[in-house]
Amino acid sequence: MDGITIALSKGRIFEETLPLLATAGIEPLENPETSRKLIIPTNRPDVRVVIVRATDAPTYVQYGAADLGVAGKDVLIEHGGDGLYQPIDLKIAKCRMMVAVPAGFDYANAVHQGARLRVATKYIRIAREHFAAKGVHVDLIKLYGSMELAPLAGLADAIVDLVSTGSTLKANNLVAVESVANISSRLIVNQSALKLKRARIAPILDAIAQVVNA
Ligand code: ATP
Ligand code: MG
């Protein structure tokens, strides 16, 4: 496609990216919360938005099915970032990746004993790197959601999950015991699209960088 395709996920990323796109003069003409359309036109005939699952945004951009996109740092670390240029931290969808355990579980002691810790998470790569850097042996158990249940049901000793307010942890009698990383979303760009469509993409990046850094 000669125009520009932008991959966004519904929900917080779409909502928080809208004002940034507006500064670049781009306004989607439909709301993905109410429209079932997955390809949304914008006020600019040469720019369209495609609605993807949050974890799929880097994949669309990597293969050039989208030129630009927005993805959480969590998703980018798990994806690996191949083929992607990540020029701007948008400072949106902020949260923190944390280790959490049931209230009363002696995490510091468990870690120091050198015993294997069973850790359930959706973020296998982030968890593996975190515990490897600490020299802690872990058995990682991949889950796709409701991580909070795992320690309560006896599946794992600990979880690695995103935390914003902490209310879900609290409601399930879990406590965050360690910070793994601060998370926010980044603008991602297909590396070859940036070269081939520089005249169209560069002004969008410049406008967004200017508001984000203001
Ligand atoms: P779904 O919620 O549809 O299962 P998802 O969790 O992958 O999919 P979102 O909830 O939209 O998608 O999250 C998108 C990104 O926003 C995440 O990758 C993360 O970077 C960030 N995020 C997730 N949860 C929060 C939160 N509670 N507060 C702020 N940012 C968050
Ligand atoms: Mg979510």
PDB file of C-alpha atoms and ligand atoms in Angstrom:
ATOM      1  CA  MET A   1       0.000   0.000   0.000  1.00  0.00           C
ATOM      2  CA  ASP A   2       1.229   3.437  -0.888  1.00  0.00           C
ATOM      3  CA  GLY A   3      -0.447   5.127   2.088  1.00  0.00           C
ATOM      4  CA  ILE A   4       0.302   4.725   5.774  1.00  0.00           C
ATOM      5  CA  THR A   5      -1.192   1.973   7.940  1.00  0.00           C
ATOM      6  CA  ILE A   6      -1.121   2.347  11.735  1.00  0.00           C
ATOM      7  CA  ALA A   7      -1.678  -0.699  14.002  1.00  0.00           C
ATOM      8  CA  LEU A   8      -3.449   0.034  17.286  1.00  0.00           C
ATOM      9  CA  SER A   9      -5.177  -2.125  19.882  1.00  0.00           C
ATOM     10  CA  LYS A  10      -8.585  -1.271  21.277  1.00  0.00           C
ATOM     11  CA  GLY A  11      -8.937   0.121  24.771  1.00  0.00           C
ATOM     12  CA  ARG A  12      -6.301   2.135  26.585  1.00  0.00           C
ATOM     13  CA  ILE A  13      -3.772   2.224  23.738  1.00  0.00           C
ATOM     14  CA  PHE A  14      -6.315   3.466  21.187  1.00  0.00           C
ATOM     15  CA  GLU A  15      -7.751   6.022  23.634  1.00  0.00           C
ATOM     16  CA  GLU A  16      -4.369   7.350  24.748  1.00  0.00           C
ATOM     17  CA  THR A  17      -2.903   7.423  21.235  1.00  0.00           C
ATOM     18  CA  LEU A  18      -5.810   9.448  19.778  1.00  0.00           C
ATOM     19  CA  PRO A  19      -4.642  12.839  21.098  1.00  0.00           C
ATOM     20  CA  LEU A  20      -1.102  12.125  19.877  1.00  0.00           C
ATOM     21  CA  LEU A  21      -2.318  11.294  16.371  1.00  0.00           C
ATOM     22  CA  ALA A  22      -4.481  14.423  16.444  1.00  0.00           C
ATOM     23  CA  THR A  23      -1.373  16.574  16.848  1.00  0.00           C
ATOM     24  CA  ALA A  24      -0.071  14.974  13.660  1.00  0.00           C
ATOM     25  CA  GLY A  25      -3.371  15.879  11.965  1.00  0.00           C
ATOM     26  CA  ILE A  26      -4.699  12.308  11.947  1.00  0.00           C
ATOM     27  CA  GLU A  27      -8.238  11.571  13.179  1.00  0.00           C
ATOM     28  CA  PRO A  28      -9.800   8.095  12.908  1.00  0.00           C
ATOM     29  CA  LEU A  29     -13.334   8.351  11.523  1.00  0.00           C
ATOM     30  CA  GLU A  30     -14.780   5.512  13.615  1.00  0.00           C
ATOM     31  CA  ASN A  31     -14.481   4.273  17.167  1.00  0.00           C
ATOM     32  CA  PRO A  32     -13.334   0.619  17.424  1.00  0.00           C
ATOM     33  CA  GLU A  33     -15.325   0.215  20.674  1.00  0.00           C
ATOM     34  CA  THR A  34     -18.581   0.641  18.795  1.00  0.00           C
ATOM     35  CA  SER A  35     -17.604  -0.250  15.234  1.00  0.00           C
ATOM     36  CA  ARG A  36     -16.877  -3.850  14.323  1.00  0.00           C
ATOM     37  CA  LYS A  37     -14.619  -2.721  11.511  1.00  0.00           C
ATOM     38  CA  LEU A  38     -10.989  -3.745  11.808  1.00  0.00           C
ATOM     39  CA  ILE A  39      -9.813  -1.241   9.200  1.00  0.00           C
ATOM     40  CA  ILE A  40     -10.712   2.299  10.154  1.00  0.00           C
ATOM     41  CA  PRO A  41     -10.312   5.192   7.763  1.00  0.00           C
ATOM     42  CA  THR A  42      -9.024   8.551   8.980  1.00  0.00           C
ATOM     43  CA  ASN A  43      -9.592  12.150   7.922  1.00  0.00           C
ATOM     44  CA  ARG A  44      -6.512  11.704   5.747  1.00  0.00           C
ATOM     45  CA  PRO A  45      -7.211   9.600   2.663  1.00  0.00           C
ATOM     46  CA  ASP A  46      -3.623   8.266   2.733  1.00  0.00           C
ATOM     47  CA  VAL A  47      -3.739   7.093   6.369  1.00  0.00           C
ATOM     48  CA  ARG A  48      -5.703   4.189   7.880  1.00  0.00           C
ATOM     49  CA  VAL A  49      -5.764   2.468  11.261  1.00  0.00           C
ATOM     50  CA  VAL A  50      -5.937  -1.318  11.684  1.00  0.00           C
ATOM     51  CA  ILE A  51      -7.273  -2.725  14.949  1.00  0.00           C
ATOM     52  CA  VAL A  52      -5.158  -5.589  16.310  1.00  0.00           C
ATOM     53  CA  ARG A  53      -4.753  -7.511  19.535  1.00  0.00           C
ATOM     54  CA  ALA A  54      -2.225  -5.641  21.745  1.00  0.00           C
ATOM     55  CA  THR A  55       0.273  -8.516  21.559  1.00  0.00           C
ATOM     56  CA  ASP A  56       0.003  -8.625  17.745  1.00  0.00           C
ATOM     57  CA  ALA A  57       0.930  -4.980  17.037  1.00  0.00           C
ATOM     58  CA  PRO A  58       4.718  -5.666  16.767  1.00  0.00           C
ATOM     59  CA  THR A  59       4.043  -8.581  14.396  1.00  0.00           C
ATOM     60  CA  TYR A  60       1.977  -6.445  11.991  1.00  0.00           C
ATOM     61  CA  VAL A  61       4.671  -3.772  11.977  1.00  0.00           C
ATOM     62  CA  GLN A  62       7.571  -6.246  11.744  1.00  0.00           C
ATOM     63  CA  TYR A  63       6.184  -7.762   8.538  1.00  0.00           C
ATOM     64  CA  GLY A  64       5.200  -4.392   7.081  1.00  0.00           C
ATOM     65  CA  ALA A  65       1.441  -5.088   7.164  1.00  0.00           C
ATOM     66  CA  ALA A  66       1.405  -1.863   9.191  1.00  0.00           C
ATOM     67  CA  ASP A  67       3.981   0.910   8.851  1.00  0.00           C
ATOM     68  CA  LEU A  68       3.521   2.263  12.356  1.00  0.00           C
ATOM     69  CA  GLY A  69       2.026   0.981  15.567  1.00  0.00           C
ATOM     70  CA  VAL A  70       1.866   1.370  19.311  1.00  0.00           C
ATOM     71  CA  ALA A  71       2.877  -1.388  21.732  1.00  0.00           C
ATOM     72  CA  GLY A  72       3.623  -1.756  25.432  1.00  0.00           C
ATOM     73  CA  LYS A  73       7.244  -2.299  26.442  1.00  0.00           C
ATOM     74  CA  ASP A  74       6.095  -5.617  27.955  1.00  0.00           C
ATOM     75  CA  VAL A  75       4.795  -6.758  24.567  1.00  0.00           C
ATOM     76  CA  LEU A  76       7.925  -5.478  22.802  1.00  0.00           C
ATOM     77  CA  ILE A  77      10.290  -7.334  25.110  1.00  0.00           C
ATOM     78  CA  GLU A  78       8.342 -10.572  24.646  1.00  0.00           C
ATOM     79  CA  HIS A  79       8.231 -10.054  20.861  1.00  0.00           C
ATOM     80  CA  GLY A  80      11.956  -9.343  20.648  1.00  0.00           C
ATOM     81  CA  GLY A  81      11.740  -6.247  18.432  1.00  0.00           C
ATOM     82  CA  ASP A  82      13.030  -7.772  15.145  1.00  0.00           C
ATOM     83  CA  GLY A  83      12.465  -5.445  12.191  1.00  0.00           C
ATOM     84  CA  LEU A  84      11.200  -2.670  14.424  1.00  0.00           C
ATOM     85  CA  TYR A  85      12.457   0.811  15.007  1.00  0.00           C
ATOM     86  CA  GLN A  86      11.258   2.189  18.381  1.00  0.00           C
ATOM     87  CA  PRO A  87      11.834   5.936  18.135  1.00  0.00           C
ATOM     88  CA  ILE A  88       9.466   7.348  20.762  1.00  0.00           C
ATOM     89  CA  ASP A  89       8.454   6.419  24.300  1.00  0.00           C
ATOM     90  CA  LEU A  90       4.879   7.744  24.242  1.00  0.00           C
ATOM     91  CA  LYS A  91       4.646   7.652  28.068  1.00  0.00           C
ATOM     92  CA  ILE A  92       1.097   6.264  27.837  1.00  0.00           C
ATOM     93  CA  ALA A  93      -0.455   3.084  29.302  1.00  0.00           C
ATOM     94  CA  LYS A  94       1.980   3.313  32.186  1.00  0.00           C
ATOM     95  CA  CYS A  95       2.199   0.496  34.692  1.00  0.00           C
ATOM     96  CA  ARG A  96       4.822  -1.665  36.308  1.00  0.00           C
ATOM     97  CA  MET A  97       5.916  -5.268  35.834  1.00  0.00           C
ATOM     98  CA  MET A  98       6.134  -6.850  39.286  1.00  0.00           C
ATOM     99  CA  VAL A  99       6.690 -10.086  41.140  1.00  0.00           C
ATOM    100  CA  ALA A 100       3.761 -10.848  43.471  1.00  0.00           C
ATOM    101  CA  VAL A 101       3.203 -13.586  46.040  1.00  0.00           C
ATOM    102  CA  PRO A 102       0.458 -14.550  48.505  1.00  0.00           C
ATOM    103  CA  ALA A 103       0.438 -12.314  51.622  1.00  0.00           C
ATOM    104  CA  GLY A 104       2.568 -14.046  54.221  1.00  0.00           C
ATOM    105  CA  PHE A 105       4.795 -15.903  51.754  1.00  0.00           C
ATOM    106  CA  ASP A 106       8.425 -15.240  52.711  1.00  0.00           C
ATOM    107  CA  TYR A 107       9.736 -14.319  49.262  1.00  0.00           C
ATOM    108  CA  ALA A 108      13.151 -13.037  50.377  1.00  0.00           C
ATOM    109  CA  ASN A 109      13.787 -16.277  52.226  1.00  0.00           C
ATOM    110  CA  ALA A 110      12.525 -18.453  49.372  1.00  0.00           C
ATOM    111  CA  VAL A 111      14.848 -16.639  46.979  1.00  0.00           C
ATOM    112  CA  HIS A 112      17.874 -16.887  49.295  1.00  0.00           C
ATOM    113  CA  GLN A 113      17.409 -20.582  49.985  1.00  0.00           C
ATOM    114  CA  GLY A 114      18.388 -21.325  46.419  1.00  0.00           C
ATOM    115  CA  ALA A 115      15.290 -23.479  46.045  1.00  0.00           C
ATOM    116  CA  ARG A 116      13.446 -23.516  42.741  1.00  0.00           C
ATOM    117  CA  LEU A 117      10.633 -21.028  42.659  1.00  0.00           C
ATOM    118  CA  ARG A 118       7.552 -21.822  40.568  1.00  0.00           C
ATOM    119  CA  VAL A 119       6.548 -18.664  38.729  1.00  0.00           C
ATOM    120  CA  ALA A 120       3.400 -18.340  36.624  1.00  0.00           C
ATOM    121  CA  THR A 121       3.267 -15.577  34.011  1.00  0.00           C
ATOM    122  CA  LYS A 122       2.198 -14.437  30.583  1.00  0.00           C
ATOM    123  CA  TYR A 123       5.645 -12.794  30.256  1.00  0.00           C
ATOM    124  CA  ILE A 124       8.036 -15.757  30.029  1.00  0.00           C
ATOM    125  CA  ARG A 125      10.964 -13.859  28.518  1.00  0.00           C
ATOM    126  CA  ILE A 126      10.774 -10.941  30.967  1.00  0.00           C
ATOM    127  CA  ALA A 127      10.483 -13.324  33.921  1.00  0.00           C
ATOM    128  CA  ARG A 128      13.323 -15.548  32.696  1.00  0.00           C
ATOM    129  CA  GLU A 129      15.679 -12.584  32.273  1.00  0.00           C
ATOM    130  CA  HIS A 130      14.696 -11.066  35.623  1.00  0.00           C
ATOM    131  CA  PHE A 131      15.349 -14.200  37.671  1.00  0.00           C
ATOM    132  CA  ALA A 132      18.450 -15.168  35.676  1.00  0.00           C
ATOM    133  CA  ALA A 133      19.978 -11.761  36.480  1.00  0.00           C
ATOM    134  CA  LYS A 134      19.302 -12.420  40.187  1.00  0.00           C
ATOM    135  CA  GLY A 135      20.682 -15.958  39.968  1.00  0.00           C
ATOM    136  CA  VAL A 136      17.375 -17.401  41.138  1.00  0.00           C
ATOM    137  CA  HIS A 137      16.308 -20.788  39.783  1.00  0.00           C
ATOM    138  CA  VAL A 138      12.741 -20.718  38.510  1.00  0.00           C
ATOM    139  CA  ASP A 139      10.306 -23.061  36.850  1.00  0.00           C
ATOM    140  CA  LEU A 140       8.272 -20.852  34.540  1.00  0.00           C
ATOM    141  CA  ILE A 141       4.649 -21.700  33.875  1.00  0.00           C
ATOM    142  CA  LYS A 142       3.060 -19.956  30.893  1.00  0.00           C
ATOM    143  CA  LEU A 143      -0.446 -18.547  31.416  1.00  0.00           C
ATOM    144  CA  TYR A 144      -2.595 -16.378  29.162  1.00  0.00           C
ATOM    145  CA  GLY A 145      -4.565 -14.480  31.823  1.00  0.00           C
ATOM    146  CA  SER A 146      -5.856 -14.349  35.413  1.00  0.00           C
ATOM    147  CA  MET A 147      -2.325 -14.796  36.734  1.00  0.00           C
ATOM    148  CA  GLU A 148      -3.539 -13.881  40.233  1.00  0.00           C
ATOM    149  CA  LEU A 149      -5.279 -17.217  40.505  1.00  0.00           C
ATOM    150  CA  ALA A 150      -2.126 -19.296  40.083  1.00  0.00           C
ATOM    151  CA  PRO A 151      -0.663 -18.955  43.615  1.00  0.00           C
ATOM    152  CA  LEU A 152      -4.112 -19.209  45.202  1.00  0.00           C
ATOM    153  CA  ALA A 153      -4.852 -22.454  43.386  1.00  0.00           C
ATOM    154  CA  GLY A 154      -1.418 -23.932  44.151  1.00  0.00           C
ATOM    155  CA  LEU A 155      -0.132 -23.757  40.581  1.00  0.00           C
ATOM    156  CA  ALA A 156       2.787 -21.459  41.430  1.00  0.00           C
ATOM    157  CA  ASP A 157       4.606 -19.736  44.319  1.00  0.00           C
ATOM    158  CA  ALA A 158       4.737 -16.373  42.605  1.00  0.00           C
ATOM    159  CA  ILE A 159       3.526 -14.493  39.546  1.00  0.00           C
ATOM    160  CA  VAL A 160       5.088 -11.888  37.282  1.00  0.00           C
ATOM    161  CA  ASP A 161       2.393  -9.506  36.098  1.00  0.00           C
ATOM    162  CA  LEU A 162       1.544  -5.913  35.257  1.00  0.00           C
ATOM    163  CA  VAL A 163       0.379  -3.819  38.196  1.00  0.00           C
ATOM    164  CA  SER A 164      -1.141  -0.361  38.035  1.00  0.00           C
ATOM    165  CA  THR A 165      -3.314   0.399  41.063  1.00  0.00           C
ATOM    166  CA  GLY A 166      -2.677  -2.890  42.858  1.00  0.00           C
ATOM    167  CA  SER A 167      -6.376  -3.412  43.511  1.00  0.00           C
ATOM    168  CA  THR A 168      -6.536  -6.789  41.729  1.00  0.00           C
ATOM    169  CA  LEU A 169      -3.601  -8.068  43.789  1.00  0.00           C
ATOM    170  CA  LYS A 170      -5.207  -6.785  46.971  1.00  0.00           C
ATOM    171  CA  ALA A 171      -8.596  -8.344  46.159  1.00  0.00           C
ATOM    172  CA  ASN A 172      -6.843 -11.704  45.850  1.00  0.00           C
ATOM    173  CA  ASN A 173      -4.673 -11.364  48.954  1.00  0.00           C
ATOM    174  CA  LEU A 174      -1.444 -11.031  46.985  1.00  0.00           C
ATOM    175  CA  VAL A 175       1.369  -8.561  47.557  1.00  0.00           C
ATOM    176  CA  ALA A 176       3.891  -7.122  45.118  1.00  0.00           C
ATOM    177  CA  VAL A 177       7.365  -7.934  46.423  1.00  0.00           C
ATOM    178  CA  GLU A 178       9.685  -6.826  43.645  1.00  0.00           C
ATOM    179  CA  SER A 179       9.686  -4.446  40.709  1.00  0.00           C
ATOM    180  CA  VAL A 180      10.842  -5.946  37.412  1.00  0.00           C
ATOM    181  CA  ALA A 181      10.454  -2.989  35.029  1.00  0.00           C
ATOM    182  CA  ASN A 182       8.597   0.253  34.473  1.00  0.00           C
ATOM    183  CA  ILE A 183       6.293  -0.146  31.495  1.00  0.00           C
ATOM    184  CA  SER A 184       4.921   2.370  29.021  1.00  0.00           C
ATOM    185  CA  SER A 185       3.978   2.184  25.362  1.00  0.00           C
ATOM    186  CA  ARG A 186       6.218   3.026  22.423  1.00  0.00           C
ATOM    187  CA  LEU A 187       5.700   4.065  18.880  1.00  0.00           C
ATOM    188  CA  ILE A 188       7.030   1.343  16.612  1.00  0.00           C
ATOM    189  CA  VAL A 189       7.949   1.734  12.956  1.00  0.00           C
ATOM    190  CA  ASN A 190       8.727  -0.813  10.267  1.00  0.00           C
ATOM    191  CA  GLN A 191      12.408  -0.309   9.419  1.00  0.00           C
ATOM    192  CA  SER A 192      12.070  -0.468   5.650  1.00  0.00           C
ATOM    193  CA  ALA A 193       8.849   1.599   5.620  1.00  0.00           C
ATOM    194  CA  LEU A 194      10.758   4.366   7.375  1.00  0.00           C
ATOM    195  CA  LYS A 195      13.240   4.449   4.490  1.00  0.00           C
ATOM    196  CA  LEU A 196      10.749   4.005   1.642  1.00  0.00           C
ATOM    197  CA  LYS A 197       8.001   6.271   3.005  1.00  0.00           C
ATOM    198  CA  ARG A 198      10.165   8.716   4.905  1.00  0.00           C
ATOM    199  CA  ALA A 199       8.437  11.787   3.423  1.00  0.00           C
ATOM    200  CA  ARG A 200       5.113  10.700   4.922  1.00  0.00           C
ATOM    201  CA  ILE A 201       6.304   9.059   8.122  1.00  0.00           C
ATOM    202  CA  ALA A 202       8.880  11.578   9.357  1.00  0.00           C
ATOM    203  CA  PRO A 203       6.357  14.450   9.854  1.00  0.00           C
ATOM    204  CA  ILE A 204       4.122  12.120  11.886  1.00  0.00           C
ATOM    205  CA  LEU A 205       7.050  11.093  14.107  1.00  0.00           C
ATOM    206  CA  ASP A 206       8.138  14.717  14.510  1.00  0.00           C
ATOM    207  CA  ALA A 207       4.664  15.921  15.536  1.00  0.00           C
ATOM    208  CA  ILE A 208       4.246  13.112  18.056  1.00  0.00           C
ATOM    209  CA  ALA A 209       7.768  13.500  19.483  1.00  0.00           C
ATOM    210  CA  GLN A 210       7.114  17.191  19.985  1.00  0.00           C
ATOM    211  CA  VAL A 211       3.951  16.707  22.114  1.00  0.00           C
ATOM    212  CA  VAL A 212       5.376  13.777  24.045  1.00  0.00           C
ATOM    213  CA  ASN A 213       8.496  15.723  25.002  1.00  0.00           C
ATOM    214  CA  ALA A 214       6.681  19.015  25.652  1.00  0.00           C
TER     215      ALA A 214
HETATM  216  P1  ATP B   1      -6.764  -7.748  26.689  1.00  0.00           P
HETATM  217  O1  ATP B   1      -6.876  -6.833  27.895  1.00  0.00           O
HETATM  218  O2  ATP B   1      -7.695  -7.409  25.561  1.00  0.00           O
HETATM  219  O3  ATP B   1      -6.713  -9.172  27.036  1.00  0.00           O
HETATM  220  P2  ATP B   1      -4.082  -6.875  26.647  1.00  0.00           P
HETATM  221  O4  ATP B   1      -4.045  -6.991  28.127  1.00  0.00           O
HETATM  222  O5  ATP B   1      -2.955  -7.442  25.867  1.00  0.00           O
HETATM  223  O6  ATP B   1      -5.364  -7.491  26.011  1.00  0.00           O
HETATM  224  P3  ATP B   1      -4.509  -4.063  27.089  1.00  0.00           P
HETATM  225  O7  ATP B   1      -5.181  -4.392  28.372  1.00  0.00           O
HETATM  226  O8  ATP B   1      -5.124  -3.065  26.179  1.00  0.00           O
HETATM  227  O9  ATP B   1      -4.273  -5.366  26.210  1.00  0.00           O
HETATM  228  O10 ATP B   1      -3.033  -3.620  27.427  1.00  0.00           O
HETATM  229  C1  ATP B   1      -2.225  -3.040  26.434  1.00  0.00           C
HETATM  230  C2  ATP B   1      -0.940  -2.558  27.072  1.00  0.00           C
HETATM  231  O11 ATP B   1      -1.230  -1.570  28.070  1.00  0.00           O
HETATM  232  C3  ATP B   1      -0.148  -3.637  27.792  1.00  0.00           C
HETATM  233  O12 ATP B   1       0.713  -4.307  26.888  1.00  0.00           O
HETATM  234  C4  ATP B   1       0.601  -2.830  28.829  1.00  0.00           C
HETATM  235  O13 ATP B   1       1.772  -2.259  28.272  1.00  0.00           O
HETATM  236  C5  ATP B   1      -0.381  -1.723  29.173  1.00  0.00           C
HETATM  237  N1  ATP B   1      -1.215  -2.033  30.350  1.00  0.00           N
HETATM  238  C6  ATP B   1      -1.763  -3.206  30.674  1.00  0.00           C
HETATM  239  N2  ATP B   1      -2.468  -3.133  31.818  1.00  0.00           N
HETATM  240  C7  ATP B   1      -2.360  -1.853  32.232  1.00  0.00           C
HETATM  241  C8  ATP B   1      -2.883  -1.127  33.351  1.00  0.00           C
HETATM  242  N3  ATP B   1      -3.643  -1.700  34.270  1.00  0.00           N
HETATM  243  N4  ATP B   1      -2.605   0.194  33.431  1.00  0.00           N
HETATM  244  C9  ATP B   1      -1.859   0.805  32.505  1.00  0.00           C
HETATM  245  N5  ATP B   1      -1.323   0.159  31.436  1.00  0.00           N
HETATM  246  C10 ATP B   1      -1.569  -1.142  31.295  1.00  0.00           C
HETATM  247 MG    MG B   2      -5.488  -6.169  29.552  1.00  0.00          MG
END
